[in-house]
mmCIF file of C-alpha atoms in Angstrom:
data_model
loop_
_atom_site.group_PDB
_atom_site.id
_atom_site.type_symbol
_atom_site.label_atom_id
_atom_site.label_comp_id
_atom_site.label_asym_id
_atom_site.label_seq_id
_atom_site.Cartn_x
_atom_site.Cartn_y
_atom_site.Cartn_z
ATOM 1 C CA MET A 1 0.000 0.000 0.000
ATOM 2 C CA HIS A 2 1.631 3.225 -1.053
ATOM 3 C CA PRO A 3 1.139 6.454 0.925
ATOM 4 C CA PHE A 4 -1.122 8.254 -1.519
ATOM 5 C CA LYS A 5 -4.075 9.157 0.623
ATOM 6 C CA THR A 6 -7.613 9.043 -0.724
ATOM 7 C CA ILE A 7 -10.138 11.638 0.412
ATOM 8 C CA GLY A 8 -13.364 13.000 -1.007
ATOM 9 C CA VAL A 9 -13.336 16.386 -2.753
ATOM 10 C CA LEU A 10 -15.741 18.884 -4.238
ATOM 11 C CA GLY A 11 -16.913 18.961 -7.802
ATOM 12 C CA LEU A 12 -14.736 21.717 -9.281
ATOM 13 C CA SER A 13 -15.873 24.054 -12.046
ATOM 14 C CA PRO A 14 -13.527 25.497 -14.726
ATOM 15 C CA VAL A 15 -12.563 29.162 -14.876
ATOM 16 C CA ILE A 16 -12.992 31.422 -17.874
ATOM 17 C CA GLN A 17 -9.895 31.503 -20.053
ATOM 18 C CA SER A 18 -7.741 34.609 -19.978
ATOM 19 C CA SER A 19 -5.584 35.846 -22.838
ATOM 20 C CA ALA A 20 -2.509 36.294 -20.623
ATOM 21 C CA CYS A 21 0.310 33.795 -21.112
ATOM 22 C CA ARG A 22 2.190 31.896 -18.420
ATOM 23 C CA LEU A 23 4.808 34.531 -17.722
ATOM 24 C CA ALA A 24 2.723 37.656 -18.128
ATOM 25 C CA PRO A 25 3.841 40.201 -15.503
ATOM 26 C CA VAL A 26 0.502 40.087 -13.695
ATOM 27 C CA LEU A 27 0.310 41.803 -10.318
ATOM 28 C CA SER A 28 -3.310 40.965 -9.634
ATOM 29 C CA THR A 29 -6.519 40.080 -11.380
ATOM 30 C CA GLN A 30 -7.165 43.805 -11.697
ATOM 31 C CA ASP A 31 -3.716 44.671 -13.095
ATOM 32 C CA VAL A 32 -3.090 42.821 -16.369
ATOM 33 C CA ARG A 33 -0.482 44.161 -18.766
ATOM 34 C CA PRO A 34 -0.494 43.314 -22.484
ATOM 35 C CA PHE A 35 3.226 42.550 -22.686
ATOM 36 C CA CYS A 36 3.827 38.798 -22.639
ATOM 37 C CA PRO A 37 7.449 37.580 -22.857
ATOM 38 C CA SER A 38 8.064 34.174 -24.380
ATOM 39 C CA PRO A 39 8.188 31.422 -21.747
ATOM 40 C CA TRP A 40 10.600 29.515 -23.957
ATOM 41 C CA VAL A 41 13.491 31.992 -23.866
ATOM 42 C CA GLU A 42 16.508 30.307 -22.346
ATOM 43 C CA SER A 43 17.083 31.329 -18.732
ATOM 44 C CA ARG A 44 20.552 30.564 -17.451
ATOM 45 C CA SER A 45 21.087 29.628 -13.836
ATOM 46 C CA LEU A 46 21.048 32.361 -11.238
ATOM 47 C CA SER A 47 23.664 32.625 -8.561
ATOM 48 C CA ARG A 48 22.737 32.047 -4.953
ATOM 49 C CA SER A 49 23.187 35.738 -4.294
ATOM 50 C CA GLN A 50 20.393 36.592 -6.727
ATOM 51 C CA SER A 51 16.940 36.529 -5.200
ATOM 52 C CA SER A 52 13.387 37.343 -6.146
ATOM 53 C CA ALA A 53 11.520 40.476 -5.328
ATOM 54 C CA SER A 54 10.137 38.594 -2.370
ATOM 55 C CA SER A 55 13.534 38.205 -0.724
ATOM 56 C CA SER A 56 14.019 39.887 2.593
ATOM 57 C CA ARG A 57 16.204 42.999 2.222
ATOM 58 C CA SER A 58 16.417 43.954 5.847
ATOM 59 C CA SER A 59 17.252 42.146 9.040
ATOM 60 C CA SER A 60 14.377 41.361 11.330
ATOM 61 C CA THR A 61 14.100 40.720 15.022
ATOM 62 C CA SER A 62 10.903 38.758 14.543
ATOM 63 C CA VAL A 63 10.849 35.294 16.038
ATOM 64 C CA SER A 64 7.800 34.164 14.045
ATOM 65 C CA LYS A 65 7.926 30.566 12.891
ATOM 66 C CA PHE A 66 6.236 29.327 9.760
ATOM 67 C CA ALA A 67 4.816 25.978 8.699
ATOM 68 C CA TYR A 68 4.221 24.705 5.179
ATOM 69 C CA ARG A 69 0.945 22.843 4.745
ATOM 70 C CA ILE A 70 1.357 20.787 1.590
ATOM 71 C CA GLY A 71 -0.899 18.802 -0.717
ATOM 72 C CA ALA A 72 -0.515 17.344 -4.207
ATOM 73 C CA SER A 73 -2.606 16.164 -7.111
ATOM 74 C CA PHE A 74 -1.775 14.543 -10.447
ATOM 75 C CA SER A 75 -3.184 13.076 -13.633
ATOM 76 C CA ALA A 76 -1.443 10.952 -16.223
ATOM 77 C CA LYS A 77 -1.881 11.626 -19.921
ATOM 78 C CA GLY A 78 -4.642 9.478 -21.367
ATOM 79 C CA ARG A 79 -6.192 8.699 -17.971
ATOM 80 C CA HIS A 80 -9.434 10.017 -16.538
ATOM 81 C CA PHE A 81 -8.775 12.391 -13.660
ATOM 82 C CA ASN A 82 -10.251 11.039 -10.429
ATOM 83 C CA ALA A 83 -10.502 13.963 -8.014
ATOM 84 C CA LYS A 84 -11.179 11.626 -5.090
ATOM 85 C CA GLU A 85 -8.081 9.466 -5.564
ATOM 86 C CA ASP A 86 -5.435 11.326 -7.563
ATOM 87 C CA LEU A 87 -4.143 13.334 -4.632
ATOM 88 C CA PHE A 88 -1.886 13.274 -1.590
ATOM 89 C CA SER A 89 -1.937 15.121 1.735
ATOM 90 C CA PHE A 90 1.290 15.635 3.669
ATOM 91 C CA ASN A 91 1.327 15.791 7.448
ATOM 92 C CA ILE A 92 4.725 16.551 8.954
ATOM 93 C CA SER A 93 3.571 15.025 12.245
ATOM 94 C CA ASN A 94 2.578 11.726 10.627
ATOM 95 C CA ILE A 95 5.554 10.675 8.528
ATOM 96 C CA VAL A 96 5.345 7.480 6.489
ATOM 97 C CA PRO A 97 7.950 4.860 7.544
ATOM 98 C CA ASP A 98 11.083 4.736 5.411
ATOM 99 C CA ARG A 99 10.261 1.241 4.173
ATOM 100 C CA GLU A 100 7.111 2.571 2.486
ATOM 101 C CA ILE A 101 8.867 5.213 0.394
ATOM 102 C CA THR A 102 9.447 2.857 -2.541
ATOM 103 C CA THR A 103 6.279 0.761 -2.334
ATOM 104 C CA GLY A 104 4.455 2.396 -5.215
ATOM 105 C CA ARG A 105 3.959 5.255 -7.638
ATOM 106 C CA PRO A 106 1.064 7.646 -8.027
ATOM 107 C CA ALA A 107 -0.867 7.445 -11.296
ATOM 108 C CA SER A 108 0.979 10.468 -12.658
ATOM 109 C CA GLY A 109 2.666 8.999 -15.735
ATOM 110 C CA GLN A 110 6.175 10.372 -16.285
ATOM 111 C CA ASP A 111 5.554 13.230 -13.865
ATOM 112 C CA ALA A 112 6.541 12.742 -10.229
ATOM 113 C CA PHE A 113 6.606 14.678 -6.974
ATOM 114 C CA PHE A 114 8.055 14.449 -3.483
ATOM 115 C CA ILE A 115 7.307 16.025 -0.104
ATOM 116 C CA SER A 116 9.520 15.342 2.884
ATOM 117 C CA LYS A 117 10.499 16.509 6.308
ATOM 118 C CA ILE A 118 14.229 17.346 6.510
ATOM 119 C CA GLY A 119 15.849 15.218 9.186
ATOM 120 C CA ASN A 120 14.082 15.540 12.521
ATOM 121 C CA GLY A 121 13.473 19.279 12.340
ATOM 122 C CA ASN A 122 10.615 21.438 11.110
ATOM 123 C CA ASN A 123 12.040 22.309 7.693
ATOM 124 C CA VAL A 124 10.592 20.655 4.601
ATOM 125 C CA ALA A 125 11.680 19.746 1.084
ATOM 126 C CA PHE A 126 9.262 19.340 -1.808
ATOM 127 C CA GLY A 127 9.037 19.614 -5.552
ATOM 128 C CA VAL A 128 8.186 18.064 -8.903
ATOM 129 C CA ALA A 129 10.030 16.245 -11.689
ATOM 130 C CA ASP A 130 8.944 15.677 -15.283
ATOM 131 C CA GLY A 131 10.350 12.726 -17.176
ATOM 132 C CA VAL A 132 11.248 13.811 -20.724
ATOM 133 C CA GLY A 133 9.010 11.921 -23.145
ATOM 134 C CA GLY A 134 11.431 12.111 -26.067
ATOM 135 C CA TRP A 135 13.401 9.241 -24.578
ATOM 136 C CA ALA A 136 10.625 6.876 -25.679
ATOM 137 C CA GLU A 137 12.085 7.054 -29.199
ATOM 138 C CA SER A 138 15.109 5.200 -27.809
ATOM 139 C CA GLY A 139 12.968 2.628 -26.015
ATOM 140 C CA ILE A 140 13.430 4.229 -22.561
ATOM 141 C CA ASP A 141 10.633 5.215 -20.196
ATOM 142 C CA SER A 142 11.701 8.371 -18.378
ATOM 143 C CA ALA A 143 9.154 7.656 -15.645
ATOM 144 C CA ASP A 144 11.804 5.428 -14.075
ATOM 145 C CA PHE A 145 14.140 8.412 -13.918
ATOM 146 C CA SER A 146 11.683 11.013 -12.625
ATOM 147 C CA HIS A 147 10.059 8.775 -10.011
ATOM 148 C CA GLY A 148 13.440 7.416 -8.984
ATOM 149 C CA LEU A 149 14.762 10.950 -8.598
ATOM 150 C CA CYS A 150 11.862 11.920 -6.329
ATOM 151 C CA ARG A 151 12.296 8.752 -4.298
ATOM 152 C CA TYR A 152 15.963 9.561 -3.695
ATOM 153 C CA LEU A 153 15.245 13.226 -2.988
ATOM 154 C CA THR A 154 12.868 12.070 -0.259
ATOM 155 C CA ALA A 155 15.415 9.651 1.189
ATOM 156 C CA SER A 156 18.178 12.287 1.190
ATOM 157 C CA ALA A 157 15.987 14.898 2.863
ATOM 158 C CA ARG A 158 14.722 12.545 5.539
ATOM 159 C CA GLY A 159 18.203 11.199 6.149
ATOM 160 C CA ALA A 160 19.733 14.620 6.757
ATOM 161 C CA ASP A 161 21.690 14.823 10.006
ATOM 162 C CA GLU A 162 21.285 17.578 12.559
ATOM 163 C CA ALA A 163 24.176 19.604 11.130
ATOM 164 C CA SER A 164 22.730 19.694 7.604
ATOM 165 C CA GLU A 165 19.102 20.356 8.575
ATOM 166 C CA GLN A 166 19.731 24.097 8.391
ATOM 167 C CA SER A 167 22.507 24.158 5.776
ATOM 168 C CA LEU A 168 20.972 21.864 3.142
ATOM 169 C CA GLY A 169 20.022 23.790 -0.006
ATOM 170 C CA PRO A 170 17.806 22.638 -2.902
ATOM 171 C CA GLN A 171 20.702 22.483 -5.340
ATOM 172 C CA ASP A 172 22.661 20.311 -2.903
ATOM 173 C CA LEU A 173 19.631 18.076 -2.444
ATOM 174 C CA LEU A 174 19.153 17.827 -6.195
ATOM 175 C CA GLN A 175 22.779 16.797 -6.574
ATOM 176 C CA GLN A 176 22.372 14.067 -3.951
ATOM 177 C CA GLY A 177 19.230 12.771 -5.634
ATOM 178 C CA PHE A 178 20.823 12.800 -9.078
ATOM 179 C CA ASP A 179 23.942 10.990 -7.845
ATOM 180 C CA ALA A 180 21.723 8.273 -6.364
ATOM 181 C CA VAL A 181 19.799 7.890 -9.624
ATOM 182 C CA VAL A 182 23.029 7.547 -11.609
ATOM 183 C CA ALA A 183 24.237 4.892 -9.154
ATOM 184 C CA ASP A 184 20.981 2.921 -9.435
ATOM 185 C CA LYS A 185 21.653 0.171 -11.968
ATOM 186 C CA GLU A 186 17.938 -0.444 -12.443
ATOM 187 C CA ILE A 187 17.577 3.008 -14.030
ATOM 188 C CA ARG A 188 19.323 2.425 -17.338
ATOM 189 C CA GLY A 189 18.628 5.766 -18.973
ATOM 190 C CA GLY A 190 16.253 8.675 -19.390
ATOM 191 C CA GLY A 191 15.973 12.276 -18.364
ATOM 192 C CA SER A 192 13.918 14.626 -16.251
ATOM 193 C CA THR A 193 13.392 18.247 -15.366
ATOM 194 C CA ALA A 194 13.176 19.176 -11.679
ATOM 195 C CA CYS A 195 11.920 21.996 -9.497
ATOM 196 C CA VAL A 196 13.021 21.506 -5.880
ATOM 197 C CA ALA A 197 12.336 23.675 -2.832
ATOM 198 C CA ILE A 198 13.567 23.851 0.745
ATOM 199 C CA GLY A 199 11.182 25.655 3.066
ATOM 200 C CA LYS A 200 12.530 26.673 6.468
ATOM 201 C CA ASP A 201 10.483 27.499 9.536
ATOM 202 C CA SER A 202 12.190 30.903 9.572
ATOM 203 C CA GLY A 203 10.184 31.769 6.452
ATOM 204 C CA HIS A 204 13.156 31.434 4.108
ATOM 205 C CA LEU A 205 12.378 29.536 0.911
ATOM 206 C CA GLU A 206 15.036 28.514 -1.591
ATOM 207 C CA VAL A 207 14.213 26.938 -4.944
ATOM 208 C CA ALA A 208 16.360 25.202 -7.560
ATOM 209 C CA ASN A 209 14.637 24.939 -10.933
ATOM 210 C CA LEU A 210 16.096 23.036 -13.877
ATOM 211 C CA GLY A 211 14.043 22.823 -17.058
ATOM 212 C CA ASP A 212 10.476 23.841 -17.822
ATOM 213 C CA SER A 213 8.718 22.734 -14.676
ATOM 214 C CA GLY A 214 8.400 25.668 -12.322
ATOM 215 C CA PHE A 215 6.608 27.446 -9.511
ATOM 216 C CA ILE A 216 4.581 30.534 -8.721
ATOM 217 C CA GLN A 217 4.200 32.449 -5.461
ATOM 218 C CA LEU A 218 0.781 33.975 -4.846
ATOM 219 C CA ARG A 219 0.198 36.578 -2.153
ATOM 220 C CA LEU A 220 -3.058 38.356 -1.294
ATOM 221 C CA ASN A 221 -4.799 37.723 -4.629
ATOM 222 C CA ALA A 222 -1.707 38.668 -6.653
ATOM 223 C CA VAL A 223 1.122 36.943 -8.508
ATOM 224 C CA HIS A 224 4.131 37.813 -6.355
ATOM 225 C CA TYR A 225 6.774 35.761 -8.217
ATOM 226 C CA TYR A 226 6.988 33.230 -11.036
ATOM 227 C CA SER A 227 9.971 31.165 -12.162
ATOM 228 C CA ASN A 228 11.485 31.253 -15.630
ATOM 229 C CA PRO A 229 11.861 28.021 -17.613
ATOM 230 C CA GLN A 230 15.232 26.886 -18.920
ATOM 231 C CA THR A 231 15.281 25.574 -22.485
ATOM 232 C CA HIS A 232 17.923 24.836 -25.091
ATOM 233 C CA ALA A 233 15.347 25.354 -27.854
ATOM 234 C CA PHE A 234 11.586 25.345 -28.258
ATOM 235 C CA ASN A 235 10.109 22.459 -26.256
ATOM 236 C CA THR A 236 13.625 21.241 -25.381
ATOM 237 C CA PRO A 237 14.099 21.823 -21.663
ATOM 238 C CA TYR A 238 17.207 21.554 -19.572
ATOM 239 C CA GLN A 239 17.225 18.049 -18.133
ATOM 240 C CA LEU A 240 19.166 15.747 -15.884
ATOM 241 C CA SER A 241 19.880 12.556 -17.770
ATOM 242 C CA ILE A 242 21.593 9.188 -17.973
ATOM 243 C CA ILE A 243 22.897 8.425 -21.472
ATOM 244 C CA PRO A 244 23.304 4.701 -22.224
ATOM 245 C CA PRO A 245 26.651 3.983 -23.945
ATOM 246 C CA LYS A 246 25.006 2.791 -27.172
ATOM 247 C CA ILE A 247 22.974 5.994 -27.534
ATOM 248 C CA LEU A 248 25.994 8.131 -26.715
ATOM 249 C CA ALA A 249 28.119 6.331 -29.320
ATOM 250 C CA ARG A 250 25.384 6.574 -31.945
ATOM 251 C CA SER A 251 24.878 10.305 -31.403
ATOM 252 C CA ARG A 252 28.607 10.962 -31.690
ATOM 253 C CA LEU A 253 28.730 8.911 -34.868
ATOM 254 C CA PHE A 254 26.269 11.317 -36.448
ATOM 255 C CA GLY A 255 27.940 14.396 -35.005
ATOM 256 C CA GLY A 256 25.489 15.087 -32.193
ATOM 257 C CA GLU A 257 25.715 15.295 -28.437
ATOM 258 C CA PRO A 258 22.839 14.374 -26.100
ATOM 259 C CA LEU A 259 21.632 16.896 -23.564
ATOM 260 C CA ARG A 260 23.372 16.347 -20.237
ATOM 261 C CA ASP A 261 22.597 19.213 -17.912
ATOM 262 C CA LEU A 262 23.627 18.995 -14.280
ATOM 263 C CA PRO A 263 22.218 20.165 -10.932
ATOM 264 C CA ARG A 264 24.700 23.042 -10.964
ATOM 265 C CA ASP A 265 22.900 24.391 -14.062
ATOM 266 C CA ALA A 266 19.668 24.887 -12.122
ATOM 267 C CA GLY A 267 18.467 28.423 -11.505
ATOM 268 C CA VAL A 268 18.463 29.114 -7.760
ATOM 269 C CA THR A 269 16.277 31.793 -6.175
ATOM 270 C CA SER A 270 15.638 32.825 -2.575
ATOM 271 C CA HIS A 271 12.383 34.132 -1.147
ATOM 272 C CA GLN A 272 10.940 35.256 2.156
ATOM 273 C CA VAL A 273 7.438 33.919 2.598
ATOM 274 C CA ARG A 274 4.578 35.392 4.599
ATOM 275 C CA ASP A 275 1.520 34.066 6.359
ATOM 276 C CA GLY A 276 -1.075 33.196 3.701
ATOM 277 C CA ASP A 277 1.314 32.825 0.754
ATOM 278 C CA VAL A 278 0.366 30.064 -1.683
ATOM 279 C CA LEU A 279 3.231 28.287 -3.467
ATOM 280 C CA VAL A 280 2.341 26.235 -6.541
ATOM 281 C CA PHE A 281 4.940 23.866 -8.001
ATOM 282 C CA ALA A 282 3.953 22.131 -11.231
ATOM 283 C CA THR A 283 5.178 20.354 -14.320
ATOM 284 C CA ASP A 284 4.688 21.797 -17.798
ATOM 285 C CA GLY A 285 1.354 20.005 -18.115
ATOM 286 C CA VAL A 286 0.075 22.963 -16.104
ATOM 287 C CA TRP A 287 2.193 25.799 -17.516
ATOM 288 C CA ASP A 288 1.546 24.790 -21.151
ATOM 289 C CA ASN A 289 -2.208 25.002 -20.579
ATOM 290 C CA LEU A 290 -2.805 27.680 -17.930
ATOM 291 C CA SER A 291 -1.476 31.214 -17.737
ATOM 292 C CA SER A 292 -0.388 32.805 -14.477
ATOM 293 C CA LEU A 293 -3.620 34.787 -14.379
ATOM 294 C CA GLU A 294 -5.785 31.717 -14.936
ATOM 295 C CA LEU A 295 -3.994 29.885 -12.141
ATOM 296 C CA LEU A 296 -4.473 32.880 -9.847
ATOM 297 C CA GLN A 297 -8.178 32.878 -10.704
ATOM 298 C CA VAL A 298 -8.508 29.217 -9.722
ATOM 299 C CA VAL A 299 -6.697 29.684 -6.418
ATOM 300 C CA GLY A 300 -8.361 33.000 -5.613
ATOM 301 C CA ARG A 301 -11.853 31.656 -6.199
ATOM 302 C CA TYR A 302 -11.491 28.898 -3.618
ATOM 303 C CA LEU A 303 -9.581 30.991 -1.093
ATOM 304 C CA ARG A 304 -12.318 33.589 -1.180
ATOM 305 C CA GLU A 305 -15.044 30.945 -0.977
ATOM 306 C CA VAL A 306 -13.643 29.525 2.261
ATOM 307 C CA GLN A 307 -12.674 33.029 3.403
ATOM 308 C CA ALA A 308 -8.952 32.283 3.643
ATOM 309 C CA TRP A 309 -8.384 35.506 1.700
ATOM 310 C CA GLN A 310 -10.800 38.236 2.714
ATOM 311 C CA THR A 311 -11.343 41.342 0.599
ATOM 312 C CA GLY A 312 -12.674 44.573 2.070
ATOM 313 C CA ASP A 313 -12.337 48.333 1.829
ATOM 314 C CA ASN A 314 -8.648 48.067 2.749
ATOM 315 C CA GLY A 315 -7.842 45.398 0.161
ATOM 316 C CA THR A 316 -7.141 41.690 0.657
ATOM 317 C CA SER A 317 -6.066 40.211 3.968
ATOM 318 C CA VAL A 318 -5.336 36.757 5.352
ATOM 319 C CA SER A 319 -8.000 35.190 7.546
ATOM 320 C CA LYS A 320 -7.233 34.328 11.171
ATOM 321 C CA ASN A 321 -8.810 30.949 10.400
ATOM 322 C CA LEU A 322 -6.159 30.010 7.806
ATOM 323 C CA ASN A 323 -4.390 27.600 10.145
ATOM 324 C CA ALA A 324 -7.625 25.724 10.818
ATOM 325 C CA LEU A 325 -8.486 25.586 7.115
ATOM 326 C CA THR A 326 -5.220 23.759 6.360
ATOM 327 C CA GLN A 327 -5.929 21.043 8.914
ATOM 328 C CA ALA A 328 -7.726 17.803 8.041
ATOM 329 C CA GLY A 329 -11.421 18.602 7.719
ATOM 330 C CA GLY A 330 -10.841 22.367 7.970
ATOM 331 C CA VAL A 331 -12.234 23.162 4.546
ATOM 332 C CA THR A 332 -15.122 20.741 5.049
ATOM 333 C CA LYS A 333 -16.353 22.647 8.074
ATOM 334 C CA GLN A 334 -16.039 26.033 6.388
ATOM 335 C CA LEU A 335 -17.715 24.964 3.149
ATOM 336 C CA THR A 336 -20.549 23.293 5.024
ATOM 337 C CA LYS A 337 -21.055 26.507 6.988
ATOM 338 C CA ASN A 338 -21.041 28.645 3.860
ATOM 339 C CA THR A 339 -23.255 26.391 1.721
ATOM 340 C CA GLN A 340 -25.771 25.087 4.269
ATOM 341 C CA GLY A 341 -24.590 21.525 3.884
ATOM 342 C CA GLY A 342 -24.474 21.641 0.100
ATOM 343 C CA THR A 343 -21.247 19.636 -0.127
ATOM 344 C CA ALA A 344 -21.179 15.865 -0.219
ATOM 345 C CA ASN A 345 -18.754 13.031 0.514
ATOM 346 C CA ILE A 346 -16.144 15.243 2.186
ATOM 347 C CA SER A 347 -14.695 13.960 5.441
ATOM 348 C CA GLU A 348 -11.194 15.354 5.882
ATOM 349 C CA LEU A 349 -10.556 17.877 3.141
ATOM 350 C CA ASN A 350 -7.880 20.535 3.712
ATOM 351 C CA LEU A 351 -7.295 23.720 1.775
ATOM 352 C CA GLN A 352 -3.930 22.880 0.216
ATOM 353 C CA THR A 353 -5.182 19.590 -1.225
ATOM 354 C CA LEU A 354 -8.352 21.247 -2.491
ATOM 355 C CA LEU A 355 -6.236 23.798 -4.381
ATOM 356 C CA ALA A 356 -3.941 21.113 -5.847
ATOM 357 C CA VAL A 357 -6.961 19.170 -7.101
ATOM 358 C CA ALA A 358 -8.586 22.323 -8.490
ATOM 359 C CA ILE A 359 -5.451 23.307 -10.444
ATOM 360 C CA THR A 360 -4.928 19.785 -11.772
ATOM 361 C CA ARG A 361 -8.520 19.535 -12.918
ATOM 362 C CA GLU A 362 -8.434 22.944 -14.599
ATOM 363 C CA ALA A 363 -5.183 22.083 -16.420
ATOM 364 C CA LYS A 364 -6.640 18.716 -17.449
ATOM 365 C CA LEU A 365 -9.764 20.350 -18.898
ATOM 366 C CA ALA A 366 -7.687 22.945 -20.736
ATOM 367 C CA SER A 367 -5.317 20.318 -22.147
ATOM 368 C CA GLU A 368 -8.202 18.376 -23.695
ATOM 369 C CA ASN A 369 -10.066 21.403 -25.043
ATOM 370 C CA ALA A 370 -9.402 21.744 -28.783
ATOM 371 C CA LYS A 371 -10.960 25.230 -28.839
ATOM 372 C CA ARG A 372 -9.078 26.743 -25.915
ATOM 373 C CA ASP A 373 -5.624 27.982 -26.914
ATOM 374 C CA GLY A 374 -3.245 27.817 -23.975
ATOM 375 C CA PRO A 375 0.257 29.298 -23.603
ATOM 376 C CA PHE A 376 1.810 26.411 -25.579
ATOM 377 C CA ALA A 377 -0.551 26.875 -28.507
ATOM 378 C CA LYS A 378 0.064 30.617 -28.524
ATOM 379 C CA GLU A 379 3.815 30.110 -28.651
ATOM 380 C CA ILE A 380 3.500 27.769 -31.624
ATOM 381 C CA GLN A 381 1.190 30.233 -33.375
ATOM 382 C CA LYS A 382 3.720 32.998 -32.774
ATOM 383 C CA PHE A 383 6.877 31.230 -33.925
ATOM 384 C CA TYR A 384 5.475 28.482 -36.202
ATOM 385 C CA PRO A 385 2.287 29.935 -37.720
ATOM 386 C CA HIS A 386 2.293 27.388 -40.546
ATOM 387 C CA GLU A 387 1.636 24.595 -38.028
ATOM 388 C CA ASP A 388 -1.932 25.864 -37.408
ATOM 389 C CA PHE A 389 -1.868 24.441 -33.875
ATOM 390 C CA HIS A 390 -4.891 25.104 -31.691
ATOM 391 C CA GLY A 391 -6.216 23.913 -28.364
ATOM 392 C CA GLY A 392 -4.518 22.551 -25.295
ATOM 393 C CA LYS A 393 -1.428 20.363 -25.008
ATOM 394 C CA VAL A 394 -2.242 16.906 -23.686
ATOM 395 C CA ASP A 395 0.390 15.878 -21.153
ATOM 396 C CA ASP A 396 0.974 14.396 -17.731
ATOM 397 C CA ILE A 397 0.106 16.840 -14.953
ATOM 398 C CA CYS A 398 1.536 17.099 -11.461
ATOM 399 C CA VAL A 399 0.863 19.855 -8.899
ATOM 400 C CA VAL A 400 2.227 20.464 -5.400
ATOM 401 C CA VAL A 401 0.645 23.273 -3.356
ATOM 402 C CA ALA A 402 2.168 24.640 -0.146
ATOM 403 C CA ILE A 403 0.262 27.145 1.990
ATOM 404 C CA VAL A 404 2.396 29.108 4.414
ATOM 405 C CA VAL A 405 0.929 29.601 7.898
ATOM 406 C CA ARG A 406 2.358 31.328 10.936
ATOM 407 C CA ASP A 407 2.984 28.483 13.352
#
């Protein structure tokens, strides 16, 4: 039995499509600018000294501690999305035994995710990985690579000693996971993108992103930060990989060289989170089909419905009930109160898992809609107009949502 928890969820309705692309510089749903940079422009790795606009620029005497309440949802390409089963809720106080880490995979295709406590402390590591489908042409299923990477990332994070609990960074963790994958003789080849985060109870968040998976930081009904994808060319992301000797020899024979990016090539950014921030980590099955604004609309709708974000004359604020909403059953109680018992088959729903399911479902609907042009379709239309590509991009989808609460 693998630790992918099954709980009942709401029926979720789609949002209206927006014309903004994934990386549109959107500040809020009321502030949409027409400029839309290409999400496929290569973005070289940032140094550790570079940080996002959310980074803390001044020292603070605050002793506030933060917790990351995390949930996930997923849907494999070609499979029906089951909102009651295709999800996972993480509870830092109820850690799955080490022996259960490798007992199964979620039904997420070549996409994978991990969520783990770091050592015995209160810091957490989490992220997503997307197995590169192009390896199938060489008879290799990259799902082995991506799921294996997440399995080893979990093991490395949970095995951290007391000294490294505070010093471990996402790029270091990614290196440890990659080294373990390379050493695993059962993984004979393949490649994967990765977006890995370390969230500390001090409120410091550090992210290492390699490839075209990515994350977005939402704060008070606004897009506070979004990551840039790394690509060598259109639809050719940076990727960790294992190149079998025969494929390497064949490529050299014809004058080519396979892509072999390394953890050190990942872009690293630092952020200071606040109470009520929503962090969404996802594979390109989301970003190819939903813009930043559309994702904000999905999240904002549910946060307002359960009153986690409250809007008044002074703008948007975080509810004092946020902590309760992220506990098992917290959303159930609030929704039942707001809808006079109009919800059904919900016993232990929490806000972070509800959001992960909502985003996954919206991306799934968009990917299968031939009349709804997403960011991927718009990029093809812009650079390859002769292709006449329309609609969504069918792909595996994996979403991890972390809600920051003041502990």
